[in-house]
Each structure stands twice: as structure tokens, then as C-alpha cells.
CSV table of C-alpha atoms and ligand atoms in Angstrom, one decimal:
chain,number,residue,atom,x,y,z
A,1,UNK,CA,44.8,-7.7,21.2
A,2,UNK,CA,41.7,-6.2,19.9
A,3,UNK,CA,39.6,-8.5,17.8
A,4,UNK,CA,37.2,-7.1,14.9
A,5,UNK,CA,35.9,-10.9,14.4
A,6,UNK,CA,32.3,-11.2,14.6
A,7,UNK,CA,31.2,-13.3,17.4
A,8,UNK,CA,28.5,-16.6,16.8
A,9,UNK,CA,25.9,-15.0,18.4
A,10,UNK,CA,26.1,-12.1,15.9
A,11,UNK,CA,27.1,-14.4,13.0
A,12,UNK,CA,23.2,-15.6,13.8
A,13,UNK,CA,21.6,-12.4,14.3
A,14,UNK,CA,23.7,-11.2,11.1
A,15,UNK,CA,21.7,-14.4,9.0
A,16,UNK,CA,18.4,-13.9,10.6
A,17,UNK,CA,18.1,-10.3,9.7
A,18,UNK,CA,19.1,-11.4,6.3
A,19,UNK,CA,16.8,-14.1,6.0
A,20,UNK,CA,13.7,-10.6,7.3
A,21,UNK,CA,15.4,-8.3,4.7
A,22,UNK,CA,15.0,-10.8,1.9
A,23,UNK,CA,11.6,-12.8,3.0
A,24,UNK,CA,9.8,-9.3,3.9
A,25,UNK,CA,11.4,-5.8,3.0
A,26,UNK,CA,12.9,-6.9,-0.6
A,27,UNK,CA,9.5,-7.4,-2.2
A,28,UNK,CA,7.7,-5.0,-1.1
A,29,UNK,CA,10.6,-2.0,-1.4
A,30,UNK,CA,8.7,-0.7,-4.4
A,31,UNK,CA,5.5,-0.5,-2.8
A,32,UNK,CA,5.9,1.5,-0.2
A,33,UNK,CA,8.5,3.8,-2.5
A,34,UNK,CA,5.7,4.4,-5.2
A,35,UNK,CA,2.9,4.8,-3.4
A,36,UNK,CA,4.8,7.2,-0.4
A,37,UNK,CA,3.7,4.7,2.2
A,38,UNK,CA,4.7,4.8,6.1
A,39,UNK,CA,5.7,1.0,6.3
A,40,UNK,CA,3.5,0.2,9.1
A,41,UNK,CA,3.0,-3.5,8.6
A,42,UNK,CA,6.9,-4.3,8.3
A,43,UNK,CA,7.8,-2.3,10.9
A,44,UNK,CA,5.2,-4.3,13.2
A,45,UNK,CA,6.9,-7.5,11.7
A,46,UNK,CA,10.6,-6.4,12.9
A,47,UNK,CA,9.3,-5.9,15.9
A,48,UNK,CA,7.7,-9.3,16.2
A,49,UNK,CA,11.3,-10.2,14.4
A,50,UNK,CA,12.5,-9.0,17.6
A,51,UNK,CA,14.3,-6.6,15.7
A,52,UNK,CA,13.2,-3.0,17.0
A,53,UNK,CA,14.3,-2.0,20.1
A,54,UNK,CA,16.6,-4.9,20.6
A,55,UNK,CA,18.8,-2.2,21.9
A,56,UNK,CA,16.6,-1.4,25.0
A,57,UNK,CA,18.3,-3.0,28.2
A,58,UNK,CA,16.8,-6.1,29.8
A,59,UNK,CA,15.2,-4.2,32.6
A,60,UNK,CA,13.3,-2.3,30.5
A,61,UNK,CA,11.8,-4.9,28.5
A,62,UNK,CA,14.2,-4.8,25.5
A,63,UNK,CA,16.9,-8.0,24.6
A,64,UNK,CA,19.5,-5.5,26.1
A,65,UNK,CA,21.7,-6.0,22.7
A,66,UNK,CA,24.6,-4.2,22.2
A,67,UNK,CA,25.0,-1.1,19.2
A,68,UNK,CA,27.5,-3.7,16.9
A,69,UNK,CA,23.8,-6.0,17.1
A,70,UNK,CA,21.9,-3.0,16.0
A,71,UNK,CA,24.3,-1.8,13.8
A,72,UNK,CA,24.3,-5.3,12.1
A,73,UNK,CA,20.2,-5.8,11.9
A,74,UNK,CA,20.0,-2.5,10.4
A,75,UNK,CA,23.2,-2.7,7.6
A,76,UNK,CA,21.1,-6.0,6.5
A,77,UNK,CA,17.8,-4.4,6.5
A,78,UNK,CA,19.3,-1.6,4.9
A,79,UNK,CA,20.5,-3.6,2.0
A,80,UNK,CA,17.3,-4.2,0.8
A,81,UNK,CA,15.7,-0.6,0.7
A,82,UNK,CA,17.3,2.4,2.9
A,83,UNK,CA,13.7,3.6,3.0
A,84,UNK,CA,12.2,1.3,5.0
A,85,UNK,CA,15.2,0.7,7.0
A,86,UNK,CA,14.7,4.3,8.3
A,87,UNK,CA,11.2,4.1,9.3
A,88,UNK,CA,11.7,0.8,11.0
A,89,UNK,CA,14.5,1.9,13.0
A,90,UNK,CA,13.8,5.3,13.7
A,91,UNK,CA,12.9,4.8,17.0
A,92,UNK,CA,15.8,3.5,18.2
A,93,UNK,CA,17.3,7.3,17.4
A,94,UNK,CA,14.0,8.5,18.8
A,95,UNK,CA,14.3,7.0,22.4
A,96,UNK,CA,18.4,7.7,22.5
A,97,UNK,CA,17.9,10.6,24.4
A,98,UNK,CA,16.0,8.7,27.4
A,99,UNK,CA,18.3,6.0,27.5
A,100,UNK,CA,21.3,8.7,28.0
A,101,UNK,CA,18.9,10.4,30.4
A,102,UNK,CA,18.7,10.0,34.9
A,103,UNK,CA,15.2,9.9,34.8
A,104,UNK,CA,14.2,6.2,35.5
A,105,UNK,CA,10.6,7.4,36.2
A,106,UNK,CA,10.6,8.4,32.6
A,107,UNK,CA,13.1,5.6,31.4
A,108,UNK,CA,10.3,3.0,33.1
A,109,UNK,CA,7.1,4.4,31.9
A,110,UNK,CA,8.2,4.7,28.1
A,111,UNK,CA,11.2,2.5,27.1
A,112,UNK,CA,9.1,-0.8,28.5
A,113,UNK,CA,6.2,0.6,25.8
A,114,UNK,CA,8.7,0.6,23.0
A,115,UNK,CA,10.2,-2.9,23.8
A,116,UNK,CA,6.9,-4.5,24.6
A,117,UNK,CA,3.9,-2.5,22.9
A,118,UNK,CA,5.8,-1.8,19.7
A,119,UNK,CA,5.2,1.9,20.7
A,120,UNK,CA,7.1,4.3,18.2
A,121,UNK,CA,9.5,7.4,19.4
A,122,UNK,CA,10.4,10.0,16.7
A,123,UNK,CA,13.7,12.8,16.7
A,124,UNK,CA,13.4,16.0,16.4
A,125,UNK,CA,16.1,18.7,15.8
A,126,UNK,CA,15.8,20.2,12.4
A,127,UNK,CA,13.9,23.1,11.9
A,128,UNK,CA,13.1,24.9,9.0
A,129,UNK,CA,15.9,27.5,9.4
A,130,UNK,CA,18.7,25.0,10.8
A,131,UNK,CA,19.3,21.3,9.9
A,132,UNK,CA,23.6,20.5,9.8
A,133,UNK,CA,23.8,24.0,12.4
A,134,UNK,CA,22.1,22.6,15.6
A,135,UNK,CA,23.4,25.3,17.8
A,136,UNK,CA,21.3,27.7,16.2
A,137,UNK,CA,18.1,25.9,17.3
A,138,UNK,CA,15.0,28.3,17.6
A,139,UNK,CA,12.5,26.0,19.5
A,140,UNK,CA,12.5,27.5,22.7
A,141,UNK,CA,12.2,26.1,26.3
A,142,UNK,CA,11.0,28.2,29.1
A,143,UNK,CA,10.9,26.9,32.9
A,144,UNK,CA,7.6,26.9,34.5
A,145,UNK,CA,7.7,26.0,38.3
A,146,UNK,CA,8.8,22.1,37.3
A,147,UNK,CA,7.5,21.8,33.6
A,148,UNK,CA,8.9,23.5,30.3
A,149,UNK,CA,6.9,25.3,27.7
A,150,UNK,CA,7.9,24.7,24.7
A,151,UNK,CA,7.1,27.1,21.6
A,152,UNK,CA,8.9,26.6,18.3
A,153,UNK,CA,8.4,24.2,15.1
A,154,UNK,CA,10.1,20.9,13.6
A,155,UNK,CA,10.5,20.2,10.7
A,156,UNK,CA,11.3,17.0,8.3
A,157,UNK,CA,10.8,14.8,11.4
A,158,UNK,CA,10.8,10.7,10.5
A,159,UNK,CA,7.8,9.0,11.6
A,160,UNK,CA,6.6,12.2,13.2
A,161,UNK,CA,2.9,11.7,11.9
A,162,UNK,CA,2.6,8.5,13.8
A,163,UNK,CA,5.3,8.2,16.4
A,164,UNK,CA,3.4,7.7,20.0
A,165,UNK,CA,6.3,9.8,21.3
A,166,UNK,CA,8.8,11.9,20.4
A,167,UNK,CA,12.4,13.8,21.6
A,168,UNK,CA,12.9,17.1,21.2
A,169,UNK,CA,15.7,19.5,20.9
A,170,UNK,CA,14.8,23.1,22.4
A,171,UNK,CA,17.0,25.7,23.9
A,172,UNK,CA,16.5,27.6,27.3
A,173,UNK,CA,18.9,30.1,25.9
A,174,UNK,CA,19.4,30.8,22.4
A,175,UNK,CA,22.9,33.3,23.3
A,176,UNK,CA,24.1,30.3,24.4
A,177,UNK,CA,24.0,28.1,21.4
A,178,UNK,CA,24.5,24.5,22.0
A,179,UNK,CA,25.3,24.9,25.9
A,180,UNK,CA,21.4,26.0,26.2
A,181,UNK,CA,20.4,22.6,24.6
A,182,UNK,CA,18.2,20.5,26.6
A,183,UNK,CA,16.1,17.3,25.0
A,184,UNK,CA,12.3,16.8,26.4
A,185,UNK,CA,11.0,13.4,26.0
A,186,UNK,CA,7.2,14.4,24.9
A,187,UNK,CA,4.0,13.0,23.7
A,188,UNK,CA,2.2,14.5,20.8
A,189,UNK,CA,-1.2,13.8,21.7
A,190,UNK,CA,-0.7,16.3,24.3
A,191,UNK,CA,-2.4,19.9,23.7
A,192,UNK,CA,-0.5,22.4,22.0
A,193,UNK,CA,1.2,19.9,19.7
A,194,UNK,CA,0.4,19.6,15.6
A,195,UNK,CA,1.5,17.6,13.2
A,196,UNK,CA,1.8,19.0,9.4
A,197,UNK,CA,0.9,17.3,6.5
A,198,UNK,CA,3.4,14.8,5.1
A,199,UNK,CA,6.1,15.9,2.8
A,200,UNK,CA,6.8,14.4,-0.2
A,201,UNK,CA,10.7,13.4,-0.7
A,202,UNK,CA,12.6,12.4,-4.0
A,203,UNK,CA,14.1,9.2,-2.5
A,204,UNK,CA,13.5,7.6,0.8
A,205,UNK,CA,10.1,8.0,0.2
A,206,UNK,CA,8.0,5.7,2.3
A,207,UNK,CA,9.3,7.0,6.0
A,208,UNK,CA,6.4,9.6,6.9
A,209,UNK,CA,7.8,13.0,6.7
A,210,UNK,CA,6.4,16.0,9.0
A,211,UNK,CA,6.5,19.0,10.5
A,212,UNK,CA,5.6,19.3,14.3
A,213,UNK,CA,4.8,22.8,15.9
A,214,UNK,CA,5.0,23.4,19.9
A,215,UNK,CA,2.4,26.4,21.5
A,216,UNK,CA,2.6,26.3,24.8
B,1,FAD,C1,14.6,11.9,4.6
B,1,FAD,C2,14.9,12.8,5.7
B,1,FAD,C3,14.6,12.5,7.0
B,1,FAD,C4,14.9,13.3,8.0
B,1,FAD,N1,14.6,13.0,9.3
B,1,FAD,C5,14.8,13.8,10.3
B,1,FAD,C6,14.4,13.5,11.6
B,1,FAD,O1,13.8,12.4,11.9
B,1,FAD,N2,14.7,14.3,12.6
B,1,FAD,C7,15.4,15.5,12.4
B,1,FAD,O2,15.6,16.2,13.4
B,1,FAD,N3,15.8,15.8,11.2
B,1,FAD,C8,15.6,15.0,10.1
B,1,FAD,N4,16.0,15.3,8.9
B,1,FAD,C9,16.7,16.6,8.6
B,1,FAD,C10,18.2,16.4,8.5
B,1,FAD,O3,18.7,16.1,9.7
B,1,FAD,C11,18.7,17.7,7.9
B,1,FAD,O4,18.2,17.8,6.6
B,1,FAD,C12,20.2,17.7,7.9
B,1,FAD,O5,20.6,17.9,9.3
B,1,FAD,C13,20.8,18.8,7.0
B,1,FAD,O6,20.3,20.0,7.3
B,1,FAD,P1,19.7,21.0,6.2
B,1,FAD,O7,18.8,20.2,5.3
B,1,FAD,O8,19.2,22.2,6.8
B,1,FAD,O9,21.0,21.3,5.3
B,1,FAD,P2,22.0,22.4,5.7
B,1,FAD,O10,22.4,22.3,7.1
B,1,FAD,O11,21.6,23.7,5.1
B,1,FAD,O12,23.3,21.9,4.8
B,1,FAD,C14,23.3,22.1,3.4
B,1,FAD,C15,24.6,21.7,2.9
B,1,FAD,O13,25.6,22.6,3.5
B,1,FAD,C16,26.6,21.8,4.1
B,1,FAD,N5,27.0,22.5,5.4
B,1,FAD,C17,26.2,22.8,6.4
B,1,FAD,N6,26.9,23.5,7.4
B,1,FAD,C18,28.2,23.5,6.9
B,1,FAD,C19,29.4,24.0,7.5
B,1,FAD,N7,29.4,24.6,8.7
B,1,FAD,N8,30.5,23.9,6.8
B,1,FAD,C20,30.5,23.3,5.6
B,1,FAD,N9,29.4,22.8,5.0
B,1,FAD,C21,28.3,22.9,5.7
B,1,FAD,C22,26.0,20.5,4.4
B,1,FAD,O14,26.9,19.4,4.5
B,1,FAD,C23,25.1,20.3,3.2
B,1,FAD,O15,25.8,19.8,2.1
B,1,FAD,C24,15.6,14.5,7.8
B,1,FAD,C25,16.0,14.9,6.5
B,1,FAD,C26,15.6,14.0,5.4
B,1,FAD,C27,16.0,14.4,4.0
């Protein structure tokens, strides 16, 4: 018989991320909200929390939780601002792609940053032309020998202005809608990559806000 009980183990991960949301995100909710802060000292305290990237399996350096775990730490977190909760966790959306991925060169070299450097991985779909309608994806993906090219721009990506990597959504073949999807696991310090300015939302305010363009 199935059972929906939670087990002690998350029972205490349930309180302790109760005990971080009201000791360290409930107070300072308003701050970051009204002054359109990135939350960059809470998110490095979830992380010592052991909170971000919990997901990441042991071999990578993460606690190798499960997604009820994560799902729990960020409902708690969440109760005290949705904000904050966004920025702090956006990562584990941003790395979701690798961890699906084969490439355990790639899987190596960047999921043992995130669990153990606190390193940040943003997602990026939208666009300014599509958000909901993901087949019709612009950004544009064209083999060369064994890299990609990629040419195209993001837009409203979380944490894009300081993530230390980032996924992104590109097609090889636009007639083929979302069969030409493919995700590249990037960094944007590397050339050809620029990060707007922030944009300013109405709610869920503190996550940094941007748009990324890809040349080449
Ligand atoms: C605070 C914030 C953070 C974000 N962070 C990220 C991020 O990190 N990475 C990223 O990639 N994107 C991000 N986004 C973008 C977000 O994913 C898109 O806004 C979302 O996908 C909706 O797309 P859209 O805004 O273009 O709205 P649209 O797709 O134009 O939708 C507008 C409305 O039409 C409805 N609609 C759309 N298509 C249909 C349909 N076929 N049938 C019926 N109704 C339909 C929708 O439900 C909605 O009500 C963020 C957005 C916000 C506001």
C-alpha cells in the first residue's frame, strides 16, 4: 500500500528548514523586496544550511536527497517570502538539465562546483517572443565540427546577472519545433555572451531579473 506519511528523516529536515525560514528569510523579506535586491547573503546561508543543492547525488558532492526533501525545504522557505525562495533555489532548476544529461565529463566538472563552491546555475528558455510556447524557441544552435554556435537572446532569466553558469534552450531546427530542442550547459563569462540590465518586477522582486544574448 502506498504511504503519503512523511518519514523522520524528513519530519527533521521539514523543522530545520522551518527553523532557516523563520530565523533568516522572515526578517529580512522586506528588504530585499523594497530595495530590488539579489539575496546573495541568504542564499550563501542556505547553502551553508546545507540547503541548496541537496538534490545533487553523493558522488558529485551534493547530500544526494531525494525531490520530496527538496520539495519540502523549498515549501518551508517559501512560506516566508516566494521571492527569495526563487533566487535561492534557482539553481537547482538551473543544473536539471546536466543531471538528466550522459555527459559525466560535464556532470563532474560543474555539479561538484554547485554542491561544494556554492557556484550558481541559471535557466534559460524564455525569450522575448515566446515564454508558455517553448516550441517556438528562436535561439538558434548550429553544429561546428564538435562545438555549437549559439546566436539568439533570453530573456527574464532568474539569477542570470550572477549565475556562474547557466542552461540553455536553443534549437538546431526551428521547422521542427520542440523535436529540434537541445539544452547547452554554458558559462557566461565566455565571449559572445551579455547580460542586460536587471528588470524591474511588480512582485517577486529581489530574484535578479535579465536578459542574456548569444553571438557566436
Ligand atoms: C519573476 C519571473 C522569473 C522568471 N524566470 C525565468 C527563468 O529563470 N528562466 C526562464 O526561461 N524564464 C523565466 N521566466 C519567464 C516565464 O517562464 C514566462 O513568463 C512564462 O513561461 C510565460 O510566458 P510569457 O510571459 O511569454 O506569457 P505567454 O506565454 O504569452 O502567456 C500569457 C498568457 O496566455 C496563456 N497561454 C499561453 N499559451 C496558451 C495556450 N496555448 N493556450 C491557452 N492559454 C495560453 C498563459 O497561461 C498566460 O496566462 C520568468 C518570469 C517571471 C515573471
Amino acid at each position: 500500500m502506498l504511504n503519503f506519511h512523511l518519514t523522520q528523516e524528513q519530519f527533521d529536515i521539514q523543522k530545520k528548514a522551518r527553523e532557516f525560514a523563520i530565523k533568516e528569510v522572515l526578517p529580512v523579506a522586506w528588504y530585499y523586496d523594497e530595495k530590488d535586491e539579489i539575496p546573495l547573503e541568504i542564499i550563501r546561508k542556505a547553502f551553508q544550511a546545507g540547503f541548496v543543492g541537496a538534490d545533487i547525488p553523493k558522488k558529485y558532492g551534493g547530500k544526494g536527497l531525494g525531490l520530496i526533501e527538496s520539495a519540502i525545504i523549498t515549501e518551508e522557505i517559501a512560506s516566508a517570502c516566494s521571492g527569495l525562495v526563487t533566487s535561492i533555489f534557482d539553481s537547482s532548476l538551473g543544473m536539471e538539465p546536466l543531471l538528466l544529461s550522459k555527459n559525466e565529463a560535464a556532470k563532474q566538472k560543474y555539479l561538484t562546483k554547485i554542491a561544494e563552491d556554492n557556484k550558481l546555475a541559471a535557466f534559460a528558455t524564455s525569450e522575448p517572443t515566446m515564454g508558455s510556447d517553448v516550441a517556438g524557441i528562436r535561439c538558434q544552435a548550429a553544429q561546428d565540427a564538435e562545438d555549437y554556435i549559439l546566436n539568439g537572446t533570453k530573456y527574464w532569466i532568474t539569477n542570470g546577472g550572477v549565475a556562474d553558469y547557466m542552461s540553455v534552450f536553443a534549437t538546431v531546427d526551428p521547422k521542427s519545433r520542440h523535436k529540434g530542442i537541445c539544452a547547452f550547459f554554458i558559462e557566461p563569462s565566455w565571449p559572445g555572451v551579455s547580460i542586460g540590465r536587471h528588470i524591474p518586477k511588480m512582485g517577486q522582486r529581489c530574484p535578479n531579473t535579465v536578459g542574456v544574448n548569444f553571438m557566436d
